Every structure is written in C-alpha cells, then in structure tokens.
Coordinates of C-alpha atoms in Angstrom, one line a residue:
M1 CA 0.8 -17.3 13.5
S2 CA 1.6 -20.0 11.0
E3 CA 5.0 -20.0 9.2
S4 CA 3.3 -19.1 5.9
A5 CA 1.7 -16.0 7.6
N6 CA 4.9 -15.1 9.4
P7 CA 6.6 -12.3 7.4
L8 CA 10.0 -13.2 8.7
A9 CA 9.8 -16.9 7.8
G10 CA 12.3 -16.2 5.1
P11 CA 16.0 -15.5 5.3
S12 CA 17.5 -14.1 8.5
N13 CA 18.0 -10.4 8.8
F14 CA 20.1 -8.0 11.0
I15 CA 17.1 -6.9 13.0
R16 CA 16.2 -10.4 14.1
D17 CA 19.9 -10.9 15.0
I18 CA 19.8 -7.8 17.2
I19 CA 16.7 -9.0 19.0
K20 CA 18.2 -12.4 19.5
E21 CA 21.3 -10.9 21.1
D22 CA 19.2 -8.6 23.3
L23 CA 17.2 -11.6 24.5
K24 CA 20.4 -13.5 25.2
T25 CA 21.9 -10.6 27.3
G26 CA 18.6 -9.9 29.1
K27 CA 18.3 -6.4 27.7
F28 CA 14.7 -5.0 28.2
G29 CA 14.1 -7.9 30.7
G30 CA 13.7 -10.4 27.9
R31 CA 10.8 -8.6 26.4
V32 CA 10.1 -7.8 22.7
H33 CA 7.6 -5.0 22.2
T34 CA 7.3 -3.3 18.8
R35 CA 4.8 -0.8 17.3
F36 CA 3.5 0.3 13.9
P37 CA 3.1 4.1 14.0
P38 CA 1.4 5.5 10.9
E39 CA 0.4 9.1 10.5
P40 CA -3.3 9.3 9.6
N41 CA -2.8 11.7 6.7
G42 CA -3.6 9.2 3.9
Y43 CA -4.2 5.6 3.1
L44 CA -1.5 3.0 3.7
H45 CA 0.4 1.8 0.6
I46 CA 2.4 -1.3 -0.3
G47 CA 5.5 0.3 1.2
H48 CA 3.9 0.3 4.6
A49 CA 3.1 -3.4 4.3
K50 CA 6.8 -4.1 4.8
S51 CA 6.9 -2.2 8.0
I52 CA 3.6 -3.7 9.2
C53 CA 4.8 -7.2 8.5
L54 CA 8.2 -6.6 10.1
N55 CA 6.8 -5.1 13.3
F56 CA 4.0 -7.5 13.9
G57 CA 6.0 -10.4 12.6
L58 CA 9.0 -9.9 14.9
A59 CA 6.6 -9.6 17.9
A60 CA 4.9 -12.8 16.9
E61 CA 8.1 -14.7 16.3
F62 CA 9.6 -13.9 19.7
G63 CA 6.3 -14.1 21.7
G64 CA 6.1 -10.4 22.2
K65 CA 3.6 -7.6 21.5
C66 CA 3.0 -5.0 18.8
N67 CA 1.0 -1.8 19.2
L68 CA -0.8 0.1 16.6
R69 CA -0.2 3.8 17.3
F70 CA -1.3 6.8 15.3
D71 CA 1.2 9.6 15.0
D72 CA -1.6 12.3 15.0
T73 CA 0.3 15.5 15.7
N74 CA -0.6 17.4 12.5
P75 CA -4.4 18.2 12.6
E76 CA -4.3 20.1 9.3
K77 CA -3.6 16.9 7.3
E78 CA -5.2 14.2 9.4
E79 CA -8.7 12.8 9.2
Q80 CA -10.9 10.2 10.9
E81 CA -11.3 8.6 7.4
Y82 CA -7.7 7.8 7.3
V83 CA -7.7 6.4 10.9
D84 CA -10.6 4.1 9.9
S85 CA -8.9 3.0 6.7
I86 CA -5.6 2.2 8.5
I87 CA -7.3 0.1 11.2
D88 CA -9.3 -1.8 8.5
T89 CA -6.2 -2.4 6.3
V90 CA -3.9 -3.7 9.1
H91 CA -6.7 -6.1 10.1
W92 CA -7.2 -7.2 6.4
L93 CA -3.5 -7.8 6.1
G94 CA -3.8 -10.4 8.9
F95 CA -2.6 -8.7 12.0
D96 CA -4.1 -7.8 15.4
W97 CA -2.9 -5.4 18.1
E98 CA -5.0 -7.2 20.8
G99 CA -6.5 -4.0 22.2
R100 CA -3.3 -2.0 22.1
L101 CA -4.6 0.9 19.9
Y102 CA -3.0 4.2 20.9
Y103 CA -2.6 7.7 19.6
A104 CA 0.2 10.2 20.1
S105 CA -2.6 12.6 21.1
D106 CA -3.2 10.4 24.1
Y107 CA 0.1 11.7 25.4
F108 CA -0.2 15.5 24.7
D109 CA -0.5 16.3 28.4
Q110 CA 2.5 14.3 29.3
L111 CA 4.5 15.7 26.4
Y112 CA 3.6 19.2 27.5
E113 CA 4.9 18.5 31.0
W114 CA 8.1 17.1 29.6
A115 CA 8.6 20.2 27.5
I116 CA 8.2 22.3 30.7
R117 CA 10.8 20.0 32.3
L118 CA 13.3 20.8 29.6
I119 CA 12.6 24.5 29.8
K120 CA 13.2 24.5 33.6
A121 CA 16.5 22.6 33.0
G122 CA 17.6 25.3 30.6
K123 CA 17.4 22.9 27.6
A124 CA 14.6 24.4 25.7
Y125 CA 13.6 28.0 24.7
V126 CA 10.9 29.9 22.9
C127 CA 12.1 31.3 19.6
D128 CA 10.5 34.2 17.6
L129 CA 12.3 33.4 14.3
S130 CA 10.1 32.6 11.4
A131 CA 10.2 29.2 9.7
E132 CA 12.3 30.6 6.9
E133 CA 14.7 32.3 9.4
V134 CA 15.1 29.0 11.3
R135 CA 16.0 27.2 8.1
R136 CA 18.5 30.0 7.2
Y137 CA 20.1 30.0 10.7
R138 CA 20.4 26.3 10.7
G139 CA 23.6 26.3 8.5
T140 CA 24.6 23.6 6.1
L141 CA 26.5 20.3 6.1
T142 CA 29.8 22.2 5.8
E143 CA 28.9 25.4 7.8
P144 CA 27.8 25.6 11.4
G145 CA 24.4 27.2 12.3
I146 CA 23.9 30.5 13.9
E147 CA 22.4 30.8 17.3
S148 CA 18.9 32.3 17.5
P149 CA 18.9 35.8 19.2
Y150 CA 16.3 34.4 21.5
R151 CA 18.3 31.4 22.6
N152 CA 19.4 32.9 25.9
R153 CA 16.0 33.9 27.3
S154 CA 15.7 33.2 31.0
V155 CA 13.8 30.1 32.2
E156 CA 11.1 32.4 33.6
Q157 CA 10.7 34.2 30.2
N158 CA 10.5 30.9 28.4
L159 CA 7.9 29.4 30.8
N160 CA 5.8 32.5 30.5
L161 CA 5.9 32.6 26.7
F162 CA 5.3 28.8 26.3
E163 CA 2.2 29.0 28.6
R164 CA 0.9 31.9 26.6
M165 CA 1.6 30.0 23.4
R166 CA -0.7 27.2 24.8
A167 CA -3.3 29.8 25.8
G168 CA -3.6 30.9 22.2
E169 CA -2.2 34.4 22.6
F170 CA 0.0 34.3 19.5
P171 CA -0.8 33.7 15.8
D172 CA 0.4 30.6 13.8
G173 CA 4.1 30.6 13.0
S174 CA 5.0 33.5 15.2
R175 CA 6.8 31.4 17.8
T176 CA 8.2 27.9 18.4
L177 CA 9.6 26.0 21.3
R178 CA 13.1 24.8 20.4
T179 CA 15.5 22.4 22.1
K180 CA 18.8 23.9 23.1
I181 CA 21.5 21.5 21.9
D182 CA 24.3 22.6 19.6
M183 CA 24.1 24.9 16.6
A184 CA 27.6 23.6 15.5
A185 CA 26.7 19.9 15.6
R186 CA 27.7 17.9 12.6
N187 CA 24.2 16.3 12.6
L188 CA 21.8 19.1 11.5
N189 CA 19.0 17.5 13.4
L190 CA 20.8 18.5 16.7
R191 CA 20.9 22.2 15.7
D192 CA 18.2 23.4 18.1
P193 CA 15.3 21.4 16.6
V194 CA 11.8 22.7 16.9
M195 CA 9.7 20.9 19.5
Y196 CA 6.4 22.7 19.3
R197 CA 4.7 25.0 16.8
I198 CA 1.6 27.1 17.0
L199 CA -1.3 25.8 15.0
H200 CA -4.8 27.0 15.6
A201 CA -6.5 23.9 14.1
S202 CA -9.1 21.6 15.4
H203 CA -7.8 18.0 16.1
H204 CA -9.8 15.0 15.0
R205 CA -9.6 13.6 18.6
T206 CA -8.7 16.5 21.0
G207 CA -10.9 19.1 19.2
D208 CA -9.8 22.7 20.2
K209 CA -8.1 21.8 23.4
W210 CA -4.7 22.5 21.9
C211 CA -3.3 25.2 19.7
I212 CA 0.3 24.1 20.0
Y213 CA 1.3 20.7 18.6
P214 CA 4.5 18.7 19.2
M215 CA 6.8 17.9 16.3
Y216 CA 7.4 14.3 15.3
D217 CA 10.9 14.1 16.7
F218 CA 9.7 15.2 20.1
T219 CA 6.7 12.9 20.0
H220 CA 8.1 9.6 18.6
G221 CA 10.6 8.5 21.2
Q222 CA 8.5 9.7 24.1
S223 CA 5.5 7.8 22.9
D224 CA 7.7 4.7 22.5
S225 CA 8.9 5.3 26.1
I226 CA 5.4 5.6 27.5
E227 CA 4.4 2.4 25.8
R228 CA 7.5 0.6 27.0
I229 CA 8.5 -0.3 23.4
T230 CA 11.8 -2.3 23.2
H231 CA 12.7 -2.0 19.6
S232 CA 11.5 1.0 17.7
I233 CA 11.9 0.0 14.0
C234 CA 12.0 2.8 11.5
T235 CA 12.9 3.2 7.8
L236 CA 16.4 4.6 6.9
E237 CA 15.4 8.2 6.6
F238 CA 15.2 8.3 10.4
E239 CA 18.8 7.1 10.9
D240 CA 20.0 10.7 11.1
H241 CA 17.2 11.4 13.6
R242 CA 18.3 8.7 16.0
P243 CA 20.8 10.9 18.0
L244 CA 17.9 13.3 18.7
Y245 CA 15.6 10.3 19.7
D246 CA 18.3 9.3 22.1
W247 CA 18.9 12.9 23.4
Y248 CA 15.3 13.4 24.4
C249 CA 15.1 10.1 26.3
E250 CA 18.4 10.7 28.0
N251 CA 17.8 14.3 29.0
L252 CA 14.3 13.6 30.2
G253 CA 15.6 10.7 32.2
I254 CA 12.9 8.4 30.9
Y255 CA 12.7 4.7 29.8
H256 CA 14.9 4.5 26.6
P257 CA 13.8 2.2 23.8
Q258 CA 16.3 1.2 21.0
Q259 CA 15.7 2.7 17.5
I260 CA 16.7 0.5 14.6
E261 CA 16.5 1.5 10.9
F262 CA 15.9 -0.6 7.8
D263 CA 15.5 -0.1 4.1
R264 CA 12.2 1.2 2.8
L265 CA 10.3 -0.7 0.0
N266 CA 10.5 0.9 -3.4
L267 CA 9.0 -0.6 -6.5
S268 CA 9.5 0.1 -10.2
Y269 CA 6.6 2.0 -12.0
T270 CA 5.2 2.7 -8.5
L271 CA 4.8 5.9 -6.6
L272 CA 5.1 5.6 -2.8
S273 CA 4.6 9.1 -1.5
K274 CA 1.4 9.9 0.4
R275 CA 1.7 13.5 -0.5
K276 CA 1.8 12.7 -4.2
L277 CA -0.8 10.0 -4.0
L278 CA -3.1 12.6 -2.3
K279 CA -2.5 14.9 -5.3
L280 CA -3.6 12.1 -7.7
V281 CA -6.8 11.8 -5.7
Q282 CA -7.5 15.5 -5.2
D283 CA -6.8 16.3 -8.9
G284 CA -9.0 13.5 -10.2
H285 CA -6.3 11.5 -11.9
V286 CA -7.6 8.4 -10.1
R287 CA -11.0 7.4 -8.7
G288 CA -10.0 7.7 -5.1
W289 CA -7.5 6.2 -2.6
D290 CA -8.9 2.7 -3.3
D291 CA -8.6 2.9 -7.1
P292 CA -7.2 -0.4 -8.2
R293 CA -4.4 1.4 -10.1
M294 CA -3.2 3.0 -6.8
P295 CA -0.4 1.3 -4.8
T296 CA -2.5 1.7 -1.6
L297 CA -3.3 -1.5 0.2
S298 CA -7.0 -0.5 -0.3
G299 CA -6.4 -0.2 -4.0
I300 CA -4.5 -3.4 -4.5
R301 CA -7.1 -5.2 -2.4
R302 CA -9.8 -4.1 -4.9
R303 CA -7.5 -5.2 -7.7
G304 CA -7.7 -8.8 -6.3
Y305 CA -4.4 -9.1 -4.4
T306 CA -4.6 -11.2 -1.3
P307 CA -3.1 -10.5 2.1
E308 CA -1.3 -13.8 1.9
A309 CA 0.4 -12.8 -1.3
I310 CA 1.6 -9.5 0.2
R311 CA 2.8 -11.2 3.4
N312 CA 4.7 -13.8 1.3
F313 CA 6.2 -11.0 -0.8
C314 CA 7.4 -9.2 2.3
A315 CA 8.9 -12.4 3.7
N316 CA 11.0 -12.8 0.6
I317 CA 12.3 -9.4 -0.2
G318 CA 14.6 -9.2 2.9
V319 CA 15.6 -6.5 5.3
S320 CA 18.8 -4.5 4.9
K321 CA 20.5 -1.1 5.6
T322 CA 20.7 -0.1 1.9
N323 CA 17.7 1.4 0.0
G324 CA 17.1 0.0 -3.5
T325 CA 14.2 -0.6 -6.0
L326 CA 12.6 -3.9 -6.6
E327 CA 10.9 -4.9 -9.9
L328 CA 7.1 -4.6 -9.8
A329 CA 7.1 -8.0 -11.5
M330 CA 8.3 -9.6 -8.2
L331 CA 5.2 -8.5 -6.3
E332 CA 3.1 -9.7 -9.2
H333 CA 4.8 -13.1 -9.1
F334 CA 3.7 -13.7 -5.5
V335 CA 0.2 -12.6 -6.3
R336 CA 0.0 -15.0 -9.3
E337 CA 1.5 -17.8 -7.2
D338 CA -1.1 -17.3 -4.4
L339 CA -4.1 -16.8 -6.8
N340 CA -3.1 -19.9 -8.8
R341 CA -3.6 -22.0 -5.6
R342 CA -6.8 -20.3 -4.2
A343 CA -8.8 -18.6 -7.0
Q344 CA -11.7 -20.2 -8.7
R345 CA -11.7 -20.0 -12.5
V346 CA -14.8 -18.9 -14.5
M347 CA -15.3 -18.0 -18.1
A348 CA -15.8 -14.4 -19.3
V349 CA -15.8 -12.9 -22.8
L350 CA -14.5 -9.4 -22.7
R351 CA -15.0 -8.5 -26.4
P352 CA -17.8 -10.8 -27.7
L353 CA -17.9 -12.3 -31.1
R354 CA -21.1 -14.3 -31.9
V355 CA -20.7 -18.0 -32.9
V356 CA -23.5 -20.1 -34.2
I357 CA -23.1 -23.9 -34.3
D358 CA -25.3 -24.7 -37.3
N359 CA -25.6 -28.5 -36.7
Y360 CA -26.3 -28.2 -33.0
P361 CA -30.0 -28.9 -32.2
N362 CA -31.9 -25.6 -32.0
G363 CA -33.3 -25.1 -28.5
D364 CA -31.1 -27.7 -26.8
V365 CA -29.1 -26.8 -23.7
E366 CA -26.5 -29.0 -22.1
E367 CA -24.6 -28.6 -18.9
M368 CA -20.9 -29.0 -19.2
E369 CA -18.8 -29.8 -16.1
A370 CA -16.1 -27.2 -15.6
V371 CA -13.2 -27.4 -13.1
N372 CA -13.1 -24.7 -10.5
N373 CA -9.4 -24.7 -10.0
P374 CA -7.0 -27.0 -11.9
E375 CA -4.4 -26.5 -9.1
D376 CA -6.7 -27.8 -6.4
S377 CA -9.2 -30.6 -7.1
S378 CA -10.8 -30.1 -3.7
M379 CA -12.5 -26.9 -5.0
G380 CA -14.7 -29.2 -7.1
T381 CA -16.5 -28.5 -10.3
R382 CA -19.5 -26.5 -11.5
K383 CA -22.1 -26.7 -14.3
V384 CA -21.8 -24.4 -17.3
P385 CA -24.7 -24.2 -19.8
F386 CA -23.9 -24.9 -23.5
S387 CA -26.2 -24.0 -26.4
R388 CA -26.3 -23.4 -30.2
V389 CA -25.3 -19.7 -30.0
L390 CA -22.2 -18.8 -28.1
Y391 CA -19.8 -15.8 -27.5
I392 CA -16.1 -16.1 -27.9
E393 CA -13.3 -13.5 -27.7
Q394 CA -12.8 -11.4 -30.9
E395 CA -9.1 -12.1 -30.7
D396 CA -9.8 -15.9 -30.8
F397 CA -10.8 -15.6 -34.4
R398 CA -8.9 -14.5 -37.5
E399 CA -10.3 -14.5 -41.0
E400 CA -6.7 -14.5 -42.3
P401 CA -4.6 -16.0 -39.6
P402 CA -0.9 -15.0 -39.3
K403 CA 1.7 -17.6 -38.9
Q404 CA 1.8 -19.4 -35.5
Y405 CA -1.9 -18.5 -35.0
Y406 CA -3.7 -21.7 -33.9
R407 CA -7.1 -20.4 -32.8
L408 CA -10.3 -20.3 -34.8
S409 CA -10.2 -19.4 -38.5
P410 CA -12.0 -20.5 -41.7
G411 CA -11.6 -24.3 -42.1
R412 CA -9.7 -24.8 -38.8
E413 CA -10.9 -26.9 -35.8
V414 CA -10.4 -25.8 -32.2
R415 CA -11.6 -27.1 -28.8
L416 CA -14.2 -25.2 -26.7
R417 CA -13.1 -25.6 -23.1
Y418 CA -15.0 -28.4 -21.3
A419 CA -17.3 -28.8 -24.4
Y420 CA -16.7 -29.8 -28.1
F421 CA -14.5 -29.5 -31.1
I422 CA -15.9 -26.9 -33.5
K423 CA -14.8 -26.0 -37.1
C424 CA -15.4 -22.6 -38.8
T425 CA -17.5 -23.0 -42.0
S426 CA -18.6 -19.4 -42.9
L427 CA -18.7 -15.8 -41.8
V428 CA -21.2 -12.9 -41.6
K429 CA -19.8 -9.4 -42.1
N430 CA -21.4 -6.0 -41.5
E431 CA -21.4 -3.1 -44.0
K432 CA -17.9 -2.1 -42.9
G433 CA -16.6 -5.5 -43.8
E434 CA -16.1 -6.5 -40.1
V435 CA -16.8 -10.1 -39.0
V436 CA -19.8 -10.0 -36.7
E437 CA -20.8 -13.7 -36.7
V438 CA -19.0 -16.9 -37.2
H439 CA -20.8 -20.1 -38.3
C440 CA -19.4 -23.5 -37.2
T441 CA -20.1 -27.1 -37.0
Y442 CA -19.4 -29.3 -34.0
D443 CA -18.4 -32.9 -33.5
S444 CA -20.9 -34.4 -31.0
A445 CA -18.4 -37.3 -30.3
T446 CA -15.9 -34.8 -28.7
R447 CA -18.0 -33.9 -25.7
G448 CA -15.7 -33.0 -22.8
G449 CA -12.9 -31.9 -25.2
N450 CA -11.4 -35.1 -26.5
A451 CA -11.8 -36.9 -29.8
P452 CA -12.4 -40.7 -29.8
D453 CA -10.4 -41.1 -33.0
G454 CA -7.4 -39.5 -31.3
R455 CA -7.1 -36.4 -33.5
K456 CA -5.6 -33.3 -31.9
V457 CA -6.3 -29.6 -32.0
K458 CA -3.7 -26.9 -31.3
S459 CA -5.9 -24.5 -29.4
T460 CA -8.5 -24.4 -26.7
I461 CA -10.7 -21.3 -26.3
H462 CA -13.2 -20.1 -23.7
W463 CA -16.8 -19.2 -24.4
V464 CA -20.2 -18.4 -22.8
S465 CA -23.7 -19.4 -23.9
A466 CA -25.4 -16.4 -25.5
A467 CA -28.8 -17.3 -24.0
H468 CA -27.4 -17.6 -20.5
A469 CA -24.6 -15.0 -20.4
I470 CA -24.8 -12.2 -17.9
D471 CA -23.9 -8.7 -19.1
A472 CA -20.9 -7.2 -17.2
E473 CA -18.5 -4.3 -17.2
A474 CA -14.8 -5.1 -17.1
R475 CA -12.0 -2.7 -16.1
L476 CA -8.6 -3.5 -17.5
Y477 CA -5.6 -2.0 -15.7
E478 CA -2.1 -1.3 -16.7
N479 CA 0.6 0.4 -14.6
L480 CA -0.5 3.8 -13.4
F481 CA 2.9 5.3 -14.6
S482 CA 4.6 4.7 -17.9
K483 CA 8.1 5.5 -16.5
E484 CA 10.0 3.0 -14.4
N485 CA 10.8 5.9 -12.0
P486 CA 7.6 8.0 -11.6
N487 CA 9.6 10.6 -9.7
D488 CA 11.8 11.2 -12.7
E489 CA 10.1 14.5 -13.6
P490 CA 10.4 15.9 -17.1
Q491 CA 11.8 19.4 -17.2
G492 CA 9.0 21.9 -16.7
N493 CA 6.5 19.3 -15.6
D494 CA 5.7 17.4 -12.4
F495 CA 5.4 13.7 -11.8
T496 CA 1.9 13.6 -13.3
A497 CA 3.5 14.0 -16.7
N498 CA 4.6 10.3 -16.3
L499 CA 1.0 9.0 -15.9
N500 CA 0.1 6.2 -18.3
P501 CA -2.9 7.4 -20.4
N502 CA -3.8 3.8 -21.0
S503 CA -3.8 2.7 -17.3
L504 CA -7.5 2.0 -17.4
E505 CA -9.8 0.7 -20.1
V506 CA -13.5 0.1 -19.4
L507 CA -15.3 -2.4 -21.4
T508 CA -19.1 -2.4 -21.0
N509 CA -20.4 -5.1 -23.3
C510 CA -18.7 -8.1 -21.6
K511 CA -20.4 -11.5 -21.3
V512 CA -19.8 -13.8 -18.3
E513 CA -21.1 -17.2 -17.3
P514 CA -24.2 -17.4 -15.1
S515 CA -22.3 -18.7 -12.1
L516 CA -21.2 -15.1 -11.5
A517 CA -24.7 -13.9 -10.9
G518 CA -24.3 -13.9 -7.1
A519 CA -20.6 -12.8 -7.1
A520 CA -19.8 -10.2 -4.4
P521 CA -16.6 -8.1 -3.8
L522 CA -14.2 -9.7 -1.4

C-alpha cells in the first residue's frame, strides 16, 4: 500500500506505539493480525471508515493480516443485502482481506461447546428470569446486584436445560444462559452477563439449525481467539467490556488476543447510528441507504466522494482515547482537495436563461477548446460547441445589479469561459415582467477569452450552446440535518424533528454540454 493510501501515514498514535512495543518484546510471536468485525444489520457509514482504515492500515504497515468478519449473531436484524453491501464497500474503500472472510456463525458449534465447558466448570447457569427482571436484579453503579434465584442450579440441571433450550423446547425470552461471575462487581458487565438467549428466527446463513444465539460479548473474544487475532481494536464503548472479554478467554483457557479501544468518529450535522439511519430509510425520509444525503459510505460514494479522500481524512483526524466531534467541513475539505486534483470539469447550466448573440452569424458553430482540469494539464482538453443561442445561469444576470455584482447586466461586458467577450444590449420579458431572454453582442477578436487591446472584464461565466445542450436533472444537496447535533431531540419529538426540509432540491430543466452524453455513474 502506498503512503497516500495508508490511513496511518499521518501522525503517530498510541495503538501504533502498542504494536511497536509488542513487536519489540516478541509478544504474539512478532505477528500483527487485526480484523474488522461489522454487524450486518445496516450499511456502513463514515464512522466505520475510521475503523476500517485503522485495522487494515495497521496490518499493512506492519506486514500483517486483517480479516473481514461478520458479527452475525442476531438473525432478526441481519440480512444478506447488508453483507453484500459491506463487502462491496470495504473493497471500494481500497482494502482487501485476501480470502480471509469469516462469520461469527462459522463458530456457532465451537461456541456452544465452550458454553458447555463453562457449565461443567460451574461457571454458567440457565436462568429463568425475564429480560426486565435481569435488568432489575443487575443493580446500579452504586448498589450491588441481586443473585438470580436460579444461580445455584446443579451442573446436571443446567446441562439438561441448556440442551433443551437448543432443542427448541422453550419459547423466546423464557430462559437464558448466564455466566456466573460476581453480582457485586463494580463493573456491571461482570454481573452474571447473558451468554445465550432463545430466539426462534431463521438465520441468513445457518437457516433454522439454531434457536439459541450467543450474545456479542460471548462471541467477540472467542472469534478473535479462533482467528488468532493479535490486536482486537474496538471503539471506546467497549472499554468497560474488556474485563469480560479477558474473563472468557482466561476461563476457557484459550488463546488470548489483546483488546484495545479508541475514540469513535463523530461529525457535526451527521447522524452515525445504524438504528436511526434504518428508521430514516424505513419511514421514507430518504431514498434508501445509498441516498447521497446519508452518511453511509454507499451514500457518500453516490454523492461523488472518492475513497482516496476518505482515506486521507482518516489519516489526518488522529486516534485517541477521548471521544469528540469533528466539523463536517473537515471531511469536505479533504473531498475538495482530492477532487481538485482528479475531477474533470464540464459546463452545466442548472437554471437556464436564454442568451442570443445578435451579431454572431446565424447557423455558424465553432468548437472551443476547454481545459479538462486546470490543476492537471495531463488530463488534456476537449471541444465544446459554440453557437448564436446559448444558455447561462439565471443568477449570472441582473437587470439591476447590486453593488459588487460583476456578472452580466445591461451595458456590461463579461467573458464567456473559453469563448468570447459579450455585452448585454437588450432584454425580453414575459407577461409577469420576468427576464426570459437576454440579447448581446460579441467581440470576435476576443476568441479564447482575451482582448487584443488589453481591456479587462471582471467576471467569467459558464454557458452551453442551446442547439447542442443535453437535458438533465440535477439534485442539489444540503446537510440532512439542520442541527449541529442531530441527536439533540426537541422536547416531545424524536431526532427526525431536526431533519433539514431543504436537504434535497431537484431541478429538471438543466442543460449540460454534449461531452456528458456518455457519462456513467462511477
């Protein structure tokens, strides 16, 4: 991977320092093996990009490996559509797992055997408390929990009940398998956490083989162990779960990876919750997961963001142990910087105003040479047709121009990009008094945009030839949310009250130059 593609080519960070020290001391035998473990219950968003770049980037930097593993332990919320989207998105972002594509469901049989091992060791038990009762018995940060009345069942009873749970004898929610740790532990995650729950739901990969499914905390560390992961890199919300991660590995006596937590990415005016993004899709507030207003990687891909821009952004935002919020403008800066280098320029008129050049020969057509990218001459030029009747933007003309307005107005001369100087001589208005046509004259000596006599104009405007223009639809996007913190919910409303009603404007009468006739989505 080149330095520009390496998401850790920027400033050093504490995770890199940990890995360097582990390599120095020979921990994990000098290996570096990471993983990116998404849950297939939605589309990946820009927040996931940081984790993707971090995990794959660290592996690449230290000559290691990175797996893609789906945490598919909740069949009620997971779909093959999400799996396919995640695979496509990680590839689009520029990373490859080299055949190491895994699923937590690959390990269901092994996880079940390990659960049996904990039961036989007296470290797990079947509990009949309801989910609400489990929460109530759990206690608080200042008060210890209360032991379940089923906590001291015999090993034989627990084995029998757990096997019957697997056989489908009990309804959903009637029993769970819990780890027996310490109901007075200061860390609430150690207060006999649930390992398995009953869920009669068909799984997208295992079908109806299972009606009990392991919880994330019981699946994550063991999946890491099976795959021989060295550094299990998670966001900060899992820091309080690390003691449980360690407990399972230690009490099962299995290979023990190291969990490391870092700050998650938060952006202003941006919602990064898959649950809430799903609500936007299901309730029709957006046009799907890949709507360009969405912060999903599929959405911003359609909006024109490049994978290089996203990787450069992730390289520069740093990695820390403190959550914060970055300005959305910072991401947009890296997008503009990247597109300025790579994007070809074309001319398009979104709100057309007809311009007639009265002294231009009727029926004549010239080809003007237009630069494809002023930042990169190697992209060359293209030919753009020029004729007597053109379209310009409505906002590029004012009958009564305000101060500091230098574009076209009666008696004023401007430059048409790559073409000629023109001067407004008269107007045509409709019955409402609106300007619908502007008549001009042109100076034939200014072809290419410069006057031989050295006179200057203060404005250059774009245009398209009316006879050659292609009709197009344009979609203009603003932030999806009008509040800097979309989660700041008004009293009596949910987060959708913060949606920006002007986030999308569709223009259907746009005119674009003919070079776009064969344009295709990237």
